[in-house]
Coordinates of C-alpha atoms (C1' of nucleotides) in Angstrom, one line a residue:
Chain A
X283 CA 0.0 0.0 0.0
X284 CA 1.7 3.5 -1.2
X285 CA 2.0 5.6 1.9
X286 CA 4.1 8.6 1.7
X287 CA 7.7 6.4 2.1
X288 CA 6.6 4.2 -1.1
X289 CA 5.2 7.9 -3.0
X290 CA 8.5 9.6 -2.0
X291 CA 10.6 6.4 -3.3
X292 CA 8.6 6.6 -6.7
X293 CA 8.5 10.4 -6.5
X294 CA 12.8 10.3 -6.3
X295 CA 12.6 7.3 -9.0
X296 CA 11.1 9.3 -11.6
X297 CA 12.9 12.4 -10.8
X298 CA 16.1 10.2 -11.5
X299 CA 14.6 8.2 -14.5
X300 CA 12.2 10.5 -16.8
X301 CA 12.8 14.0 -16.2
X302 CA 13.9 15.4 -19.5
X303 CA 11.7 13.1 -21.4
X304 CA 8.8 13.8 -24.1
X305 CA 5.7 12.1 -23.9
X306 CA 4.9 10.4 -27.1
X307 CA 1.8 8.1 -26.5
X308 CA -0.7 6.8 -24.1
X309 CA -2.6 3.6 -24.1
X310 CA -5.0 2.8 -21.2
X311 CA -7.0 -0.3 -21.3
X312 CA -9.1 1.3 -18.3
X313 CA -9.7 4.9 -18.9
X314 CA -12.2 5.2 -16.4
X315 CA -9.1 6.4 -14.3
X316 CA -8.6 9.0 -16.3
X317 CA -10.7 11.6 -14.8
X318 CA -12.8 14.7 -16.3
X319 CA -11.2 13.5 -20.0
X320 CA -11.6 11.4 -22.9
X321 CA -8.9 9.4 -23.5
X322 CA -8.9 10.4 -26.7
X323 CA -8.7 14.3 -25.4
X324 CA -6.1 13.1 -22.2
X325 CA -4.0 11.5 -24.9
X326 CA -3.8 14.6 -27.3
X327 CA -3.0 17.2 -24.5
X328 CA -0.6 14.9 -22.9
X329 CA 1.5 14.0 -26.2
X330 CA 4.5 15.9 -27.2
X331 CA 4.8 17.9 -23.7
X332 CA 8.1 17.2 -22.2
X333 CA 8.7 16.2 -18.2
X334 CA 10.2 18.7 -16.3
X335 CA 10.2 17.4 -12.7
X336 CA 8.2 15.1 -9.9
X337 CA 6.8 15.9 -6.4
X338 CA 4.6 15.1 -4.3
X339 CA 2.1 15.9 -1.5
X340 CA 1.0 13.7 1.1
X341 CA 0.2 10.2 -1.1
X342 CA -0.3 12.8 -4.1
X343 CA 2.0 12.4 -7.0
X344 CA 2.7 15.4 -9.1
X345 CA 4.5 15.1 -12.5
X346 CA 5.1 18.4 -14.2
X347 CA 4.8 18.7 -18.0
X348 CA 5.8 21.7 -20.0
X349 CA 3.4 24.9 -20.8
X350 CA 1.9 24.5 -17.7
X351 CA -0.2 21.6 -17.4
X352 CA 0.5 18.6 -14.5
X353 CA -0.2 15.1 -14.2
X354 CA -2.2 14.7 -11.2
X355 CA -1.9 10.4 -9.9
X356 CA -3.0 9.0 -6.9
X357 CA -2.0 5.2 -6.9
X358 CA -4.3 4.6 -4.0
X359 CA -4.3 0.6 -2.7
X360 CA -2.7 -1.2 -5.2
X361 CA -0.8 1.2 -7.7
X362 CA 2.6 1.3 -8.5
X363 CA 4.7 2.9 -11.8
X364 CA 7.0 0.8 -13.7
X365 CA 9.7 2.0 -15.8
X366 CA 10.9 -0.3 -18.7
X367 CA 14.0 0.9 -20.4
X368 CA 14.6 0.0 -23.7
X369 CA 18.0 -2.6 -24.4
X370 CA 20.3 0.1 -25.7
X371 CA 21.2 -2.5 -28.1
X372 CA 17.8 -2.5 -29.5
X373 CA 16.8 0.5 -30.4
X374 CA 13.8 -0.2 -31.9
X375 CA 12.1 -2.9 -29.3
X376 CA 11.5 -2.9 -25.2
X377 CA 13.1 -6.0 -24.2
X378 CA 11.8 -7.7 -21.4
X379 CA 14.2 -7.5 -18.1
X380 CA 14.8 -11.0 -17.6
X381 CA 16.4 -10.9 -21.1
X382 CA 19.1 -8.6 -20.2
X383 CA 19.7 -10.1 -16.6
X384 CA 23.0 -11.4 -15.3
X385 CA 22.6 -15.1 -14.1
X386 CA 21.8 -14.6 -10.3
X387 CA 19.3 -11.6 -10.9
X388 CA 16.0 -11.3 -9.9
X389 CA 13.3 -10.5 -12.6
X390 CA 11.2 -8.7 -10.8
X391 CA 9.1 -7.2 -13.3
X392 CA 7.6 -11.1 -13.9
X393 CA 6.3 -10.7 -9.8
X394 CA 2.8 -11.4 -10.0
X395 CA 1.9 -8.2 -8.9
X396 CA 3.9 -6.2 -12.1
X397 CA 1.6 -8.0 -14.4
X398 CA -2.0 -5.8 -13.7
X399 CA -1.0 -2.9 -16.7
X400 CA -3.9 -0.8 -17.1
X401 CA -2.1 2.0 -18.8
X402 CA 1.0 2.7 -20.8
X403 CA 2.7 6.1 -21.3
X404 CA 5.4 6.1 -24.2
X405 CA 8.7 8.4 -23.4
X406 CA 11.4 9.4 -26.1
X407 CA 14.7 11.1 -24.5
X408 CA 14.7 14.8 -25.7
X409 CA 16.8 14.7 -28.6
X410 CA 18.3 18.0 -27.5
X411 CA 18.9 17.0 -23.6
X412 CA 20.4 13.6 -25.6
X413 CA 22.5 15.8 -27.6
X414 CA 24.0 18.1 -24.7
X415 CA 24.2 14.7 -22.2
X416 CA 26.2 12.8 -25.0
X417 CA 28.4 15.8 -25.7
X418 CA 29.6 16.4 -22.3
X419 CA 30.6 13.1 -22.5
X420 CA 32.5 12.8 -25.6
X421 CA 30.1 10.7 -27.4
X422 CA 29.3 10.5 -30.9
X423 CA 26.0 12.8 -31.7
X424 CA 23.3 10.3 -31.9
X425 CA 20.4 13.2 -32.4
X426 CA 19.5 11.2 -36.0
X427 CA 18.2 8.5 -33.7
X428 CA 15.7 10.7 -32.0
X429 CA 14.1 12.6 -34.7
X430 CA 11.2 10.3 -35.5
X431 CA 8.5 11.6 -33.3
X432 CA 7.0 8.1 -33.1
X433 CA 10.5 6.4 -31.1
X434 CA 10.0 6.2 -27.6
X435 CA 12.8 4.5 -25.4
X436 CA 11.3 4.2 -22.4
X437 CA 8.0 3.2 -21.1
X438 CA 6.0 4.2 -17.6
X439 CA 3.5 1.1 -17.0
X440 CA 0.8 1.7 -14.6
X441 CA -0.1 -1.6 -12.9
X442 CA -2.9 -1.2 -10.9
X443 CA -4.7 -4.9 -9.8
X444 CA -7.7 -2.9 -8.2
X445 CA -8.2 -0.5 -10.2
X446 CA -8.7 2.1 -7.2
X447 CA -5.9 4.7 -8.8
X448 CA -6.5 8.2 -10.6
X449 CA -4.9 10.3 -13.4
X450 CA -6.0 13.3 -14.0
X451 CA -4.6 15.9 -16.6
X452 CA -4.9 19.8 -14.5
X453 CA -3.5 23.2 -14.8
X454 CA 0.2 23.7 -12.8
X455 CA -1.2 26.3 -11.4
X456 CA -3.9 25.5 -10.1
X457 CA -2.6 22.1 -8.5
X458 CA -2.8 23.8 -4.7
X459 CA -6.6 24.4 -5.4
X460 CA -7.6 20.9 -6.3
X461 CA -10.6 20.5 -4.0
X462 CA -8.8 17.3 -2.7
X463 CA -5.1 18.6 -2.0
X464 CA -6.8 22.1 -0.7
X465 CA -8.5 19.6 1.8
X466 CA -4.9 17.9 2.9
X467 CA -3.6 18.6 6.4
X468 CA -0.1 19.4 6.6
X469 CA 2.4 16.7 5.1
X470 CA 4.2 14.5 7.4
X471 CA 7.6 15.3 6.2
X472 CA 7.6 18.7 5.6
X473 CA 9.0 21.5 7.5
X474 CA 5.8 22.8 8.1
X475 CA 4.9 19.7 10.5
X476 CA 6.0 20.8 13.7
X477 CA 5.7 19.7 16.9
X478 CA 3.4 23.2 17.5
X479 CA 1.2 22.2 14.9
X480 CA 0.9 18.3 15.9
X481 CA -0.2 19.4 19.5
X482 CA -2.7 21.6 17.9
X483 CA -4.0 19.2 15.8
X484 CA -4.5 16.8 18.9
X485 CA -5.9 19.4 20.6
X486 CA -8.4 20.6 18.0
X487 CA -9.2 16.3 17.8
X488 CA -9.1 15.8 21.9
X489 CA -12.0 13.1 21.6
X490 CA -10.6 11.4 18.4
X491 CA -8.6 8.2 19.1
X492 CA -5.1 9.3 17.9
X493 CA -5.0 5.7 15.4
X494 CA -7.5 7.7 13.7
X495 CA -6.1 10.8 13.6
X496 CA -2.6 9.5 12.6
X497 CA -4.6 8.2 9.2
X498 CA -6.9 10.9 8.4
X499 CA -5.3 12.7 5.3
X500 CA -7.3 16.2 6.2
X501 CA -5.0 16.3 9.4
X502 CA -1.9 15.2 8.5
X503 CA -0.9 13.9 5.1
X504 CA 1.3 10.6 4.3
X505 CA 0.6 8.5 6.9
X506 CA -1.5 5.1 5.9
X507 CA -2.8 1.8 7.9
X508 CA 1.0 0.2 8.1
X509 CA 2.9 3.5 9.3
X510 CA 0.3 4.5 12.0
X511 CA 0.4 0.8 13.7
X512 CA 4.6 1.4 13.7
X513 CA 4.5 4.5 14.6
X514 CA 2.2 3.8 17.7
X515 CA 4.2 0.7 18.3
X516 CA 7.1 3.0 18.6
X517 CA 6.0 5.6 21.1
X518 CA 4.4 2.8 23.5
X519 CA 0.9 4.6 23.0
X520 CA -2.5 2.4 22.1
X521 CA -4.1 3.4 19.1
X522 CA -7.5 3.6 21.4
X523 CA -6.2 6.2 23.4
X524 CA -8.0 9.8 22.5
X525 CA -6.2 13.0 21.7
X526 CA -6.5 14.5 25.2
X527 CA -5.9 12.2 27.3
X528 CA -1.8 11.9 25.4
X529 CA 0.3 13.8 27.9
X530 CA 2.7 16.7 26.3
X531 CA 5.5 13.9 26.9
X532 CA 4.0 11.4 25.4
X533 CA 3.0 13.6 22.1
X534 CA 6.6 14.6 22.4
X535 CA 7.7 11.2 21.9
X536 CA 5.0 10.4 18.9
X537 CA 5.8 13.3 17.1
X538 CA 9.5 12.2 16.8
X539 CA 8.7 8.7 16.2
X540 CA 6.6 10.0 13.2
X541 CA 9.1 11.3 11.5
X542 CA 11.6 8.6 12.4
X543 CA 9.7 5.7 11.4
X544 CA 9.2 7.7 7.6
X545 CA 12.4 8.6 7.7
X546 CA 13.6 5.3 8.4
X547 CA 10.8 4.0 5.9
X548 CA 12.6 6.2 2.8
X549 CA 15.3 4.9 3.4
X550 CA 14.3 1.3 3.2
X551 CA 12.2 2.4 -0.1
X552 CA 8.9 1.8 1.5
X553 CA 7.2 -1.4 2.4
X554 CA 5.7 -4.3 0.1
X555 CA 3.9 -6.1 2.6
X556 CA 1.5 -6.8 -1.1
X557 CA 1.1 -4.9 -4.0
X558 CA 3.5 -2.4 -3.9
X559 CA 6.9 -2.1 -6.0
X560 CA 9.0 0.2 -6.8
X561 CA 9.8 2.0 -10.2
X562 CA 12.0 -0.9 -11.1
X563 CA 9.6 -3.7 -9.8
X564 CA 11.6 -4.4 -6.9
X565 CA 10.0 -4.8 -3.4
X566 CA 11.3 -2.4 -0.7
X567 CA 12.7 -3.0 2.5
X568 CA 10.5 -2.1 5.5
X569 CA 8.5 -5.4 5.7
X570 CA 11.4 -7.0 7.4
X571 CA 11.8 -4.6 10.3
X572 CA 8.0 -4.5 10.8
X573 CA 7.1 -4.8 14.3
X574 CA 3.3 -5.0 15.1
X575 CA 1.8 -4.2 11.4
X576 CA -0.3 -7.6 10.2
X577 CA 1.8 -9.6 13.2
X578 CA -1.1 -10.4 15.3
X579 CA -0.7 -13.2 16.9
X580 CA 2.9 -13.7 16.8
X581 CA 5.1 -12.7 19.5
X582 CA 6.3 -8.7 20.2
X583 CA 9.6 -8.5 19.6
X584 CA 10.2 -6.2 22.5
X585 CA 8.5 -8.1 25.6
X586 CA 7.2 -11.7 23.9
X587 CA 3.2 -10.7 24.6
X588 CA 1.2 -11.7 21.5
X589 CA 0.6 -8.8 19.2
X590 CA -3.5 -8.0 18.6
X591 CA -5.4 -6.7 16.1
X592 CA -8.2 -4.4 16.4
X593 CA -10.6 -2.6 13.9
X594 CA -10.7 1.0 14.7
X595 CA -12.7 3.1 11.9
X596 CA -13.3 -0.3 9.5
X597 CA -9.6 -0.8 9.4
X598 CA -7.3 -3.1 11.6
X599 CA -4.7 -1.7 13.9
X600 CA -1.9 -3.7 15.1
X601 CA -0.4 -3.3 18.6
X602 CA 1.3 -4.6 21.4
X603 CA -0.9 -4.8 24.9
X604 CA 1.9 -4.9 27.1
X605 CA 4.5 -2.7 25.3
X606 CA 1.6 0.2 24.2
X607 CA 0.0 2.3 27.2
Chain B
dA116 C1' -17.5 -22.5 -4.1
dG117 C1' -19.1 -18.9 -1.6
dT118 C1' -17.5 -15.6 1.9
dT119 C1' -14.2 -12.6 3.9
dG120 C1' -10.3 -9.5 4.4
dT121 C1' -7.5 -6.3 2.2
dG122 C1' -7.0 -0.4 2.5
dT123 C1' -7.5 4.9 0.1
dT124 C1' -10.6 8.0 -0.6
dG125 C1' -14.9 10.4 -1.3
dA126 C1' -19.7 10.4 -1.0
dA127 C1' -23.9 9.3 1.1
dG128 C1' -26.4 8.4 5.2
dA129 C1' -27.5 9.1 10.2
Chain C
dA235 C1' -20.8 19.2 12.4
dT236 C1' -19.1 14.6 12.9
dC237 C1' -19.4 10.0 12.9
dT238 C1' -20.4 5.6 10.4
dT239 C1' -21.2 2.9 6.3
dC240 C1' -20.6 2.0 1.6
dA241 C1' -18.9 1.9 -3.1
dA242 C1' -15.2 1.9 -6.3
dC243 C1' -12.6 -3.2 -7.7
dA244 C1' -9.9 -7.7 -7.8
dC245 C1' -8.0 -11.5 -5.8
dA246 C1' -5.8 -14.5 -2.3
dA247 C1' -7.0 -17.1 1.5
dC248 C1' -10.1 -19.5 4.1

DNA sequence: AGTTGTGTTGAAGA
DNA sequence: ATCTTCAACACAAC
């Protein structure tokens, strides 16, 4: 499930892989997530604009295209971008990865997971960006091989087993008053979540339980079912407790472990307890240092009581009786 | 083989 | 207002 450590791994994956690029063609096979457009109307505005950067905002993904328009996803349960790069050595074909592997390599683009491709955008490296990159280093100019405005070199799949995620084409400028990202509370990472605003926040929500507040996006955006149940785990509170009745201490304590758990979570390029994989197919990393999150009934790795799930708000919540006050 | 659990978000209902 | 329920959708696990 993308939370904002998997969104800010794919946000920093694109940003490294695409920007530059031209758009050349879209194919959707379900363009009922494309929303407010025709795909026919999507695929015209889209084409020929070139990438200029990636960022994001809470789980929002933002992907900047020249004169001013924005690609607006939201890869909500089951999303995840994969970027195919074409063989080098075939300039004219997307080879499949586990044709160019090395013996002990994993293809991870065959996972079950990779294979739900419900839309396809084409990308040819800027001729002129190619031209400048292959100069600086000494190369021959291969700008001949980019002309043709029907090459593409790369491709962004969009595998989506659910079908839950959204595309939608908007105005640059106008991305800070989509109704939805108006609506987002502050982001979890940002400089703008401080501790001040956290103890507001609890105190504007002092009869919420604080698992529910950790997960409600108009509060505080990035934080999904997996991060809240670590993050709780962390700071030895129960997700049941409400808002008020967290001492200043204790909210001291969370707010740090919010941003260390992320933090740590980034690093680890997010979690793939299911569906989620990164840009290049692979899983990340923070399913194996989970400690409560979908480990009821096992043992806490901190004090041996048996971890326990709970539904709170229609979704479970993981946690250790013992270790969590 | 039918039922259930899965989780993000927004909308509808209470 | 604010809370709860449902719907979008597919599939693995029971």
């Amino acid at each position: 499930m993308p939370e904002l450590p998997e969104v800010q791994t794919v946000v920093d994956d694109l940003n490294k892989k695409i920007k530059g690029d031209i758009i050349t063609d879209f194919w959707s096979e379900w363009p009922k997530a494309i929303k407010e457009k025709t795909l026919a109307t999507f695929k015209k505005e889209i084409v020929g604009r070139k990438i200029l950067g990636v960022r994001r905002i809470g789980k929002n993904i933002f992907v900047d295209l020249s004169d001013k328009k924005t690609l607006y996803l939201h890869l909500k349960m089951t999303g995840h971008l994969l970027i195919k790069i074409q063989n080098p050595n075939d300039k004219f074909q997307i080879k499949s990865k586990n044709q160019i592997l090395k013996s002990k390599e994993v293809d991870y683009f065959a996972d079950r997971v990779n294979q739900y491709v419900r839309h396809k955008f084409f990308l040819r490296t800027d001729a002129k960006q190619q031209n400048i990159d292959e100069s600086t280093n000494g190369k021959v100019d291969t700008v001949k091989n980019f002309v043709d405005s029907n090459r593409y070199d790369k491709v962004i799949e969009f595998s989506d087993v659910r079908k839950f995620a959204k595309i939608v084409l908007v105005d640059t400028d106008k991305v800070l008053e989509l109704p939805e990202i108006k609506a987002l509370g502050v982001d979890a990472v940002s400089p703008e979540f401080t501790f001040k605003k956290f103890n507001e926040i609890l105190d504007k929500k002092a009869k919420s339980l604080i698992g529910i507040i950790l997960m409600d996006q108009h509060l505080i955006a990035g934080i999904g079912n997996i991060y809240r149940s670590e993050i709780l785990f962390a700071a030895g509170i129960l997700p049941t407790r409400q808002a008020e009745k967290i001492s200043l201490a204790e909210r001291k304590k969370l707010f740090i472990w919010i941003g260390n758990i992320l933090q740590k979570a980034i690093v680890l390029r997010g979690t793939s307890d299911s569906d989620y994989r990164d840009t290049s197919g692979a899983p990340g990393g923070f399913q194996k240092v989970l400690q409560v999150y979908r480990k009821a009934g096992e043992k806490c790795q901190k004090c041996d009581t048996i971890v326990v799930r709970e539904t709170i708000g229609q979704r479970s919540v993981f946690f250790c009786p013992k270790c969590q006050k």
